[in-house]
PDB file of C-alpha atoms in Angstrom:
ATOM      1  CA  UNK A   9      17.358   7.145   0.824  1.00 69.00           C
ATOM      2  CA  UNK A  10      14.553   6.851   3.186  1.00 77.00           C
ATOM      3  CA  UNK A  11      13.702   3.329   4.307  1.00 89.00           C
ATOM      4  CA  UNK A  12      11.191   1.199   6.396  1.00 94.00           C
ATOM      5  CA  UNK A  13      12.522  -1.804   8.191  1.00 95.00           C
ATOM      6  CA  UNK A  14      10.265  -4.520   9.799  1.00 96.00           C
ATOM      7  CA  UNK A  15      12.077  -6.611  12.164  1.00 88.00           C
ATOM      8  CA  UNK A  16      10.194  -9.979  11.435  1.00 90.00           C
ATOM      9  CA  UNK A  17       9.573 -11.646   8.201  1.00 93.00           C
ATOM     10  CA  UNK A  18       7.274 -14.354   9.408  1.00 96.00           C
ATOM     11  CA  UNK A  19       5.674 -14.499  12.929  1.00 97.00           C
ATOM     12  CA  UNK A  20       3.788 -17.502  14.091  1.00 97.00           C
ATOM     13  CA  UNK A  21       1.573 -17.269  17.446  1.00 97.00           C
ATOM     14  CA  UNK A  22      -1.012 -19.403  18.875  1.00 97.00           C
ATOM     15  CA  UNK A  23      -4.565 -17.990  19.381  1.00 97.00           C
ATOM     16  CA  UNK A  24      -4.981 -15.516  22.465  1.00 97.00           C
ATOM     17  CA  UNK A  25      -1.062 -14.818  22.299  1.00 97.00           C
ATOM     18  CA  UNK A  26       0.093 -11.133  22.376  1.00 97.00           C
ATOM     19  CA  UNK A  27       1.633  -9.659  19.156  1.00 97.00           C
ATOM     20  CA  UNK A  28       4.254  -6.894  18.730  1.00 97.00           C
ATOM     21  CA  UNK A  29       5.592  -6.171  15.164  1.00 97.00           C
ATOM     22  CA  UNK A  30       8.390  -3.993  15.049  1.00 96.00           C
ATOM     23  CA  UNK A  31       8.824  -1.201  12.309  1.00 97.00           C
ATOM     24  CA  UNK A  32      11.709   1.490  12.095  1.00 96.00           C
ATOM     25  CA  UNK A  33      12.207   4.154   9.650  1.00 94.00           C
ATOM     26  CA  UNK A  34      15.074   6.314   8.536  1.00 91.00           C
ATOM     27  CA  UNK A  35      14.143   9.872   8.179  1.00 83.00           C
ATOM     28  CA  UNK A  36      14.991  12.713  10.411  1.00 76.00           C
ATOM     29  CA  UNK A  37      12.211  14.924   9.536  1.00 80.00           C
ATOM     30  CA  UNK A  38       8.351  14.933   9.760  1.00 82.00           C
ATOM     31  CA  UNK A  39       6.738  11.673   8.741  1.00 85.00           C
ATOM     32  CA  UNK A  40       3.198  10.175   8.603  1.00 90.00           C
ATOM     33  CA  UNK A  41       2.996   6.696   9.667  1.00 93.00           C
ATOM     34  CA  UNK A  42       0.643   3.830   8.537  1.00 95.00           C
ATOM     35  CA  UNK A  43       0.183   0.038   9.328  1.00 97.00           C
ATOM     36  CA  UNK A  44      -1.749  -1.785   6.401  1.00 96.00           C
ATOM     37  CA  UNK A  45      -3.014  -5.276   6.564  1.00 96.00           C
ATOM     38  CA  UNK A  46      -3.498  -7.694   3.624  1.00 94.00           C
ATOM     39  CA  UNK A  47      -5.739 -10.788   4.330  1.00 93.00           C
ATOM     40  CA  UNK A  48      -5.066 -13.673   1.903  1.00 89.00           C
ATOM     41  CA  UNK A  49      -6.719 -13.024  -1.258  1.00 84.00           C
ATOM     42  CA  UNK A  50      -7.754  -9.428  -0.262  1.00 87.00           C
ATOM     43  CA  UNK A  51      -6.602  -5.996  -0.865  1.00 87.00           C
ATOM     44  CA  UNK A  52      -4.537  -3.791   1.435  1.00 92.00           C
ATOM     45  CA  UNK A  53      -6.533  -2.200   4.296  1.00 93.00           C
ATOM     46  CA  UNK A  54      -5.647   0.258   6.472  1.00 94.00           C
ATOM     47  CA  UNK A  55      -5.391  -0.758  10.129  1.00 96.00           C
ATOM     48  CA  UNK A  56      -4.465   2.771  11.901  1.00 96.00           C
ATOM     49  CA  UNK A  57      -2.328   5.751  11.148  1.00 94.00           C
ATOM     50  CA  UNK A  58      -0.347   8.394  12.847  1.00 94.00           C
ATOM     51  CA  UNK A  59      -0.020  12.069  11.846  1.00 90.00           C
ATOM     52  CA  UNK A  60       0.613  14.027  15.208  1.00 88.00           C
ATOM     53  CA  UNK A  61      -0.877  14.334  18.668  1.00 91.00           C
ATOM     54  CA  UNK A  62      -0.747  11.396  21.095  1.00 94.00           C
ATOM     55  CA  UNK A  63       1.492   8.864  20.136  1.00 95.00           C
ATOM     56  CA  UNK A  64      -0.288   5.700  21.110  1.00 97.00           C
ATOM     57  CA  UNK A  65      -3.025   5.194  18.245  1.00 97.00           C
ATOM     58  CA  UNK A  66      -5.719   2.913  18.207  1.00 96.00           C
ATOM     59  CA  UNK A  67      -7.036   1.178  14.966  1.00 95.00           C
ATOM     60  CA  UNK A  68      -9.549  -1.549  13.873  1.00 94.00           C
ATOM     61  CA  UNK A  69      -9.726  -4.936  15.214  1.00 94.00           C
ATOM     62  CA  UNK A  70      -8.296  -4.177  18.424  1.00 96.00           C
ATOM     63  CA  UNK A  71      -4.816  -3.215  17.077  1.00 97.00           C
ATOM     64  CA  UNK A  72      -2.727  -0.219  18.426  1.00 98.00           C
ATOM     65  CA  UNK A  73       0.607   1.054  17.707  1.00 98.00           C
ATOM     66  CA  UNK A  74       2.939   3.660  19.432  1.00 96.00           C
ATOM     67  CA  UNK A  75       5.207   6.134  18.036  1.00 95.00           C
ATOM     68  CA  UNK A  76       8.533   6.770  19.670  1.00 95.00           C
ATOM     69  CA  UNK A  77      10.166   9.486  17.704  1.00 91.00           C
ATOM     70  CA  UNK A  78      13.264   8.951  19.574  1.00 92.00           C
ATOM     71  CA  UNK A  79      13.571   5.388  18.235  1.00 94.00           C
ATOM     72  CA  UNK A  80      12.227   6.111  14.907  1.00 94.00           C
ATOM     73  CA  UNK A  81       9.841   3.551  15.459  1.00 95.00           C
ATOM     74  CA  UNK A  82       6.170   2.563  14.983  1.00 97.00           C
ATOM     75  CA  UNK A  83       5.423  -0.764  16.502  1.00 97.00           C
ATOM     76  CA  UNK A  84       2.090  -2.755  16.003  1.00 98.00           C
ATOM     77  CA  UNK A  85       0.725  -4.352  19.214  1.00 98.00           C
ATOM     78  CA  UNK A  86      -2.583  -6.675  19.909  1.00 98.00           C
ATOM     79  CA  UNK A  87      -3.037  -7.913  23.299  1.00 97.00           C
ATOM     80  CA  UNK A  88      -4.702 -11.300  22.053  1.00 97.00           C
ATOM     81  CA  UNK A  89      -4.581 -12.464  18.555  1.00 97.00           C
ATOM     82  CA  UNK A  90      -7.177 -14.487  16.721  1.00 97.00           C
ATOM     83  CA  UNK A  91      -6.969 -16.848  14.136  1.00 96.00           C
ATOM     84  CA  UNK A  92      -8.316 -14.383  11.654  1.00 96.00           C
ATOM     85  CA  UNK A  93      -5.452 -12.197  12.310  1.00 97.00           C
ATOM     86  CA  UNK A  94      -3.607 -14.190  10.058  1.00 97.00           C
ATOM     87  CA  UNK A  95      -2.374 -11.870   7.199  1.00 96.00           C
ATOM     88  CA  UNK A  96       0.666  -9.773   5.816  1.00 96.00           C
ATOM     89  CA  UNK A  97       1.269  -6.607   7.837  1.00 97.00           C
ATOM     90  CA  UNK A  98       2.884  -3.670   6.147  1.00 97.00           C
ATOM     91  CA  UNK A  99       4.349  -0.470   7.872  1.00 97.00           C
ATOM     92  CA  UNK A 100       4.402   2.437   5.566  1.00 95.00           C
ATOM     93  CA  UNK A 101       5.940   6.051   6.025  1.00 92.00           C
ATOM     94  CA  UNK A 102       4.935   9.077   4.046  1.00 88.00           C
ATOM     95  CA  UNK A 103       7.708  11.902   4.112  1.00 79.00           C
ATOM     96  CA  UNK A 104       5.722  15.279   4.833  1.00 72.00           C
ATOM     97  CA  UNK A 105       5.289  17.420   1.819  1.00 70.00           C
ATOM     98  CA  UNK A 106       6.976  15.049  -0.443  1.00 71.00           C
ATOM     99  CA  UNK A 107       4.294  14.344  -3.025  1.00 72.00           C
ATOM    100  CA  UNK A 108       2.386  11.437  -0.969  1.00 75.00           C
ATOM    101  CA  UNK A 109       4.824   8.665  -1.667  1.00 83.00           C
ATOM    102  CA  UNK A 110       4.096   5.903   0.473  1.00 88.00           C
ATOM    103  CA  UNK A 111       7.466   3.968   1.471  1.00 91.00           C
ATOM    104  CA  UNK A 112       6.608   0.370   2.747  1.00 95.00           C
ATOM    105  CA  UNK A 113       8.378  -2.053   4.757  1.00 96.00           C
ATOM    106  CA  UNK A 114       8.975  -5.502   3.703  1.00 96.00           C
ATOM    107  CA  UNK A 115       5.970  -7.017   5.515  1.00 96.00           C
ATOM    108  CA  UNK A 116       5.535  -9.238   8.146  1.00 96.00           C
ATOM    109  CA  UNK A 117       3.763 -12.477   7.531  1.00 96.00           C
ATOM    110  CA  UNK A 118       1.529 -13.468  10.831  1.00 97.00           C
ATOM    111  CA  UNK A 119       0.393 -17.021  11.149  1.00 97.00           C
ATOM    112  CA  UNK A 120      -1.957 -17.477  14.206  1.00 97.00           C
ATOM    113  CA  UNK A 121      -2.390 -21.278  14.690  1.00 95.00           C
ATOM    114  CA  UNK A 122      -6.022 -21.946  16.252  1.00 89.00           C
TER     115      UNK A 122
ATOM    116  CA  UNK B  22     -17.699   4.610   1.127  1.00 56.00           C
ATOM    117  CA  UNK B  23     -13.741   4.116   0.977  1.00 65.00           C
ATOM    118  CA  UNK B  24     -14.038   1.699  -2.381  1.00 90.00           C
ATOM    119  CA  UNK B  25     -11.412   1.857  -5.229  1.00 95.00           C
ATOM    120  CA  UNK B  26     -12.618  -0.704  -8.009  1.00 96.00           C
ATOM    121  CA  UNK B  27     -10.084  -2.113 -10.461  1.00 97.00           C
ATOM    122  CA  UNK B  28     -10.752  -3.964 -13.737  1.00 97.00           C
ATOM    123  CA  UNK B  29     -10.054  -6.683 -14.692  1.00 97.00           C
ATOM    124  CA  UNK B  30      -9.337  -8.828 -11.845  1.00 95.00           C
ATOM    125  CA  UNK B  31      -7.004 -11.101 -13.800  1.00 96.00           C
ATOM    126  CA  UNK B  32      -5.240 -10.551 -17.298  1.00 96.00           C
ATOM    127  CA  UNK B  33      -3.294 -12.607 -19.260  1.00 96.00           C
ATOM    128  CA  UNK B  34      -1.253 -11.101 -22.128  1.00 93.00           C
ATOM    129  CA  UNK B  35       1.388 -11.921 -24.587  1.00 90.00           C
ATOM    130  CA  UNK B  36       4.471  -9.885 -24.897  1.00 89.00           C
ATOM    131  CA  UNK B  37       3.227  -8.368 -28.122  1.00 89.00           C
ATOM    132  CA  UNK B  38      -0.362  -7.400 -26.890  1.00 90.00           C
ATOM    133  CA  UNK B  39      -1.573  -4.072 -25.847  1.00 95.00           C
ATOM    134  CA  UNK B  40      -4.023  -3.990 -22.812  1.00 96.00           C
ATOM    135  CA  UNK B  41      -5.358  -1.579 -20.373  1.00 97.00           C
ATOM    136  CA  UNK B  42      -6.154  -1.770 -16.629  1.00 98.00           C
ATOM    137  CA  UNK B  43      -8.842   0.477 -15.235  1.00 98.00           C
ATOM    138  CA  UNK B  44      -9.305   2.275 -11.729  1.00 98.00           C
ATOM    139  CA  UNK B  45     -12.311   4.150 -10.401  1.00 97.00           C
ATOM    140  CA  UNK B  46     -13.021   5.933  -7.311  1.00 96.00           C
ATOM    141  CA  UNK B  47     -16.000   7.941  -6.458  1.00 90.00           C
ATOM    142  CA  UNK B  48     -14.856   9.269  -3.142  1.00 91.00           C
ATOM    143  CA  UNK B  49     -14.255  12.688  -4.354  1.00 91.00           C
ATOM    144  CA  UNK B  50     -10.413  12.149  -4.224  1.00 92.00           C
ATOM    145  CA  UNK B  51      -7.955  14.119  -6.322  1.00 92.00           C
ATOM    146  CA  UNK B  52      -4.906  11.890  -5.830  1.00 92.00           C
ATOM    147  CA  UNK B  53      -4.489   8.664  -7.472  1.00 94.00           C
ATOM    148  CA  UNK B  54      -1.790   6.143  -7.527  1.00 95.00           C
ATOM    149  CA  UNK B  55      -0.642   2.929  -9.317  1.00 97.00           C
ATOM    150  CA  UNK B  56       1.541   0.458  -7.602  1.00 96.00           C
ATOM    151  CA  UNK B  57       3.340  -2.900  -8.430  1.00 97.00           C
ATOM    152  CA  UNK B  58       3.318  -5.733  -5.949  1.00 95.00           C
ATOM    153  CA  UNK B  59       5.239  -8.865  -6.501  1.00 94.00           C
ATOM    154  CA  UNK B  60       4.654 -12.004  -4.442  1.00 89.00           C
ATOM    155  CA  UNK B  61       5.686 -11.852  -1.096  1.00 84.00           C
ATOM    156  CA  UNK B  62       6.876  -8.323  -1.541  1.00 90.00           C
ATOM    157  CA  UNK B  63       5.692  -4.938  -0.549  1.00 92.00           C
ATOM    158  CA  UNK B  64       3.926  -2.588  -3.020  1.00 94.00           C
ATOM    159  CA  UNK B  65       6.355  -0.400  -5.165  1.00 94.00           C
ATOM    160  CA  UNK B  66       4.928   2.978  -6.200  1.00 93.00           C
ATOM    161  CA  UNK B  67       5.090   3.856 -10.174  1.00 96.00           C
ATOM    162  CA  UNK B  68       3.044   6.757 -10.571  1.00 95.00           C
ATOM    163  CA  UNK B  69       0.948   9.449  -8.836  1.00 93.00           C
ATOM    164  CA  UNK B  70      -1.699  11.756 -10.159  1.00 94.00           C
ATOM    165  CA  UNK B  71      -2.630  15.047  -8.317  1.00 91.00           C
ATOM    166  CA  UNK B  72      -5.504  16.870  -9.833  1.00 92.00           C
ATOM    167  CA  UNK B  73      -5.464  14.756 -12.982  1.00 94.00           C
ATOM    168  CA  UNK B  74      -1.767  15.724 -13.762  1.00 94.00           C
ATOM    169  CA  UNK B  75       1.053  13.342 -13.568  1.00 94.00           C
ATOM    170  CA  UNK B  76       3.280  14.326 -10.473  1.00 91.00           C
ATOM    171  CA  UNK B  77       5.336  11.726  -9.667  1.00 90.00           C
ATOM    172  CA  UNK B  78       6.842   8.693 -11.982  1.00 93.00           C
ATOM    173  CA  UNK B  79       9.262   6.420 -10.407  1.00 92.00           C
ATOM    174  CA  UNK B  80      11.341   5.898 -13.329  1.00 92.00           C
ATOM    175  CA  UNK B  81       9.039   3.438 -14.838  1.00 95.00           C
ATOM    176  CA  UNK B  82       9.691   1.792 -18.386  1.00 96.00           C
ATOM    177  CA  UNK B  83       7.861   3.581 -20.978  1.00 95.00           C
ATOM    178  CA  UNK B  84       5.874   0.050 -21.693  1.00 96.00           C
ATOM    179  CA  UNK B  85       3.694   1.338 -18.995  1.00 97.00           C
ATOM    180  CA  UNK B  86       1.724   4.519 -19.667  1.00 97.00           C
ATOM    181  CA  UNK B  87      -0.844   6.132 -17.301  1.00 98.00           C
ATOM    182  CA  UNK B  88      -3.749   8.092 -18.079  1.00 97.00           C
ATOM    183  CA  UNK B  89      -6.026   9.949 -15.958  1.00 96.00           C
ATOM    184  CA  UNK B  90      -8.978  10.845 -18.063  1.00 95.00           C
ATOM    185  CA  UNK B  91     -11.090  12.557 -15.159  1.00 93.00           C
ATOM    186  CA  UNK B  92     -10.880  12.951 -11.503  1.00 89.00           C
ATOM    187  CA  UNK B  93     -12.232   9.578 -10.808  1.00 95.00           C
ATOM    188  CA  UNK B  94     -10.684   7.401 -13.340  1.00 97.00           C
ATOM    189  CA  UNK B  95      -7.188   6.157 -13.778  1.00 98.00           C
ATOM    190  CA  UNK B  96      -6.083   4.027 -16.596  1.00 98.00           C
ATOM    191  CA  UNK B  97      -2.455   2.058 -17.096  1.00 98.00           C
ATOM    192  CA  UNK B  98      -1.803   1.230 -20.657  1.00 98.00           C
ATOM    193  CA  UNK B  99       0.190  -1.801 -21.301  1.00 96.00           C
ATOM    194  CA  UNK B 100       2.171  -2.435 -24.253  1.00 95.00           C
ATOM    195  CA  UNK B 101       5.109  -5.098 -25.227  1.00 93.00           C
ATOM    196  CA  UNK B 102       5.492  -5.931 -21.683  1.00 94.00           C
ATOM    197  CA  UNK B 103       8.184  -8.818 -20.467  1.00 95.00           C
ATOM    198  CA  UNK B 104       7.291 -11.580 -18.250  1.00 95.00           C
ATOM    199  CA  UNK B 105       9.058 -10.060 -15.369  1.00 96.00           C
ATOM    200  CA  UNK B 106       6.187  -7.395 -15.488  1.00 97.00           C
ATOM    201  CA  UNK B 107       3.796 -10.214 -14.253  1.00 97.00           C
ATOM    202  CA  UNK B 108       2.739  -8.768 -10.767  1.00 97.00           C
ATOM    203  CA  UNK B 109      -0.387  -7.660  -8.953  1.00 96.00           C
ATOM    204  CA  UNK B 110      -1.149  -4.011  -9.811  1.00 97.00           C
ATOM    205  CA  UNK B 111      -2.735  -1.867  -7.274  1.00 97.00           C
ATOM    206  CA  UNK B 112      -4.576   1.408  -7.667  1.00 97.00           C
ATOM    207  CA  UNK B 113      -5.142   3.732  -4.845  1.00 95.00           C
ATOM    208  CA  UNK B 114      -6.533   7.103  -4.235  1.00 94.00           C
ATOM    209  CA  UNK B 115      -6.524   9.781  -1.539  1.00 91.00           C
ATOM    210  CA  UNK B 116      -8.223  12.986  -0.967  1.00 88.00           C
ATOM    211  CA  UNK B 117      -4.665  14.955  -2.156  1.00 79.00           C
ATOM    212  CA  UNK B 118      -1.112  14.632  -2.099  1.00 72.00           C
ATOM    213  CA  UNK B 119      -0.478  18.100  -0.188  1.00 64.00           C
ATOM    214  CA  UNK B 120       1.258  17.238   2.767  1.00 62.00           C
ATOM    215  CA  UNK B 121       1.240  13.329   3.069  1.00 62.00           C
ATOM    216  CA  UNK B 122      -1.429  13.514   5.925  1.00 70.00           C
ATOM    217  CA  UNK B 123      -4.028  11.593   3.588  1.00 80.00           C
ATOM    218  CA  UNK B 124      -4.785   8.010   3.912  1.00 87.00           C
ATOM    219  CA  UNK B 125      -4.564   6.106   0.665  1.00 91.00           C
ATOM    220  CA  UNK B 126      -7.381   3.492  -0.191  1.00 92.00           C
ATOM    221  CA  UNK B 127      -6.210   0.682  -2.086  1.00 95.00           C
ATOM    222  CA  UNK B 128      -8.330  -1.358  -4.710  1.00 96.00           C
ATOM    223  CA  UNK B 129      -8.208  -5.228  -5.090  1.00 94.00           C
ATOM    224  CA  UNK B 130      -5.736  -5.188  -7.679  1.00 96.00           C
ATOM    225  CA  UNK B 131      -5.294  -6.518 -11.266  1.00 97.00           C
ATOM    226  CA  UNK B 132      -3.269  -9.738 -11.327  1.00 96.00           C
ATOM    227  CA  UNK B 133      -1.272  -9.690 -14.104  1.00 97.00           C
ATOM    228  CA  UNK B 134       0.554 -12.643 -15.879  1.00 96.00           C
ATOM    229  CA  UNK B 135       2.608 -11.795 -18.967  1.00 95.00           C
ATOM    230  CA  UNK B 136       3.685 -14.830 -21.289  1.00 93.00           C
TER     231      UNK B 136
END
């Protein structure tokens, strides 16, 4: 079965530190990739997405992600985190032409210390 | 406007009650979804509606009954739930489901507690 793995369960950083959250998926065919963020008490929001083209995609709030097909990876990065980035981050995959089912990773809780 | 609204925000119900969750979007999207999210876990897909027809049911127990009265509205009817059904129920919508190249926009959820 297709699955999504997020390497880190909980990441703690100080403000201005750089962030990289790992995401790997297990499916050999065409996928569409997403990162969603869930701030405390708020709903899931789309950070960025990759469908095709340039494998380096930029999202909102200074986030970017790189799709590396050979590694089945879609890691999320931000050069300098802020306290307001404290949230739960979910990587998600949709298998192309399979009904739109989003498969989520387990999530990474990011805590940024001021 | 990428807003999906859900009512109620919170719901407490007994195991013999019947209640309904409501979801609405006015973005012209033709695909709508129900997800269940337990604390500290990712959302899990329950149902997908495409053009008002049920296209995916992820083997959800029959005590959950979805309904899509029109393209803007999605309901989830609840009956005889169990305490383990307590969770955040999320609704999402997207333009379509055809290829998967559509972004799903999520509502704020209904936090359900079953006593």
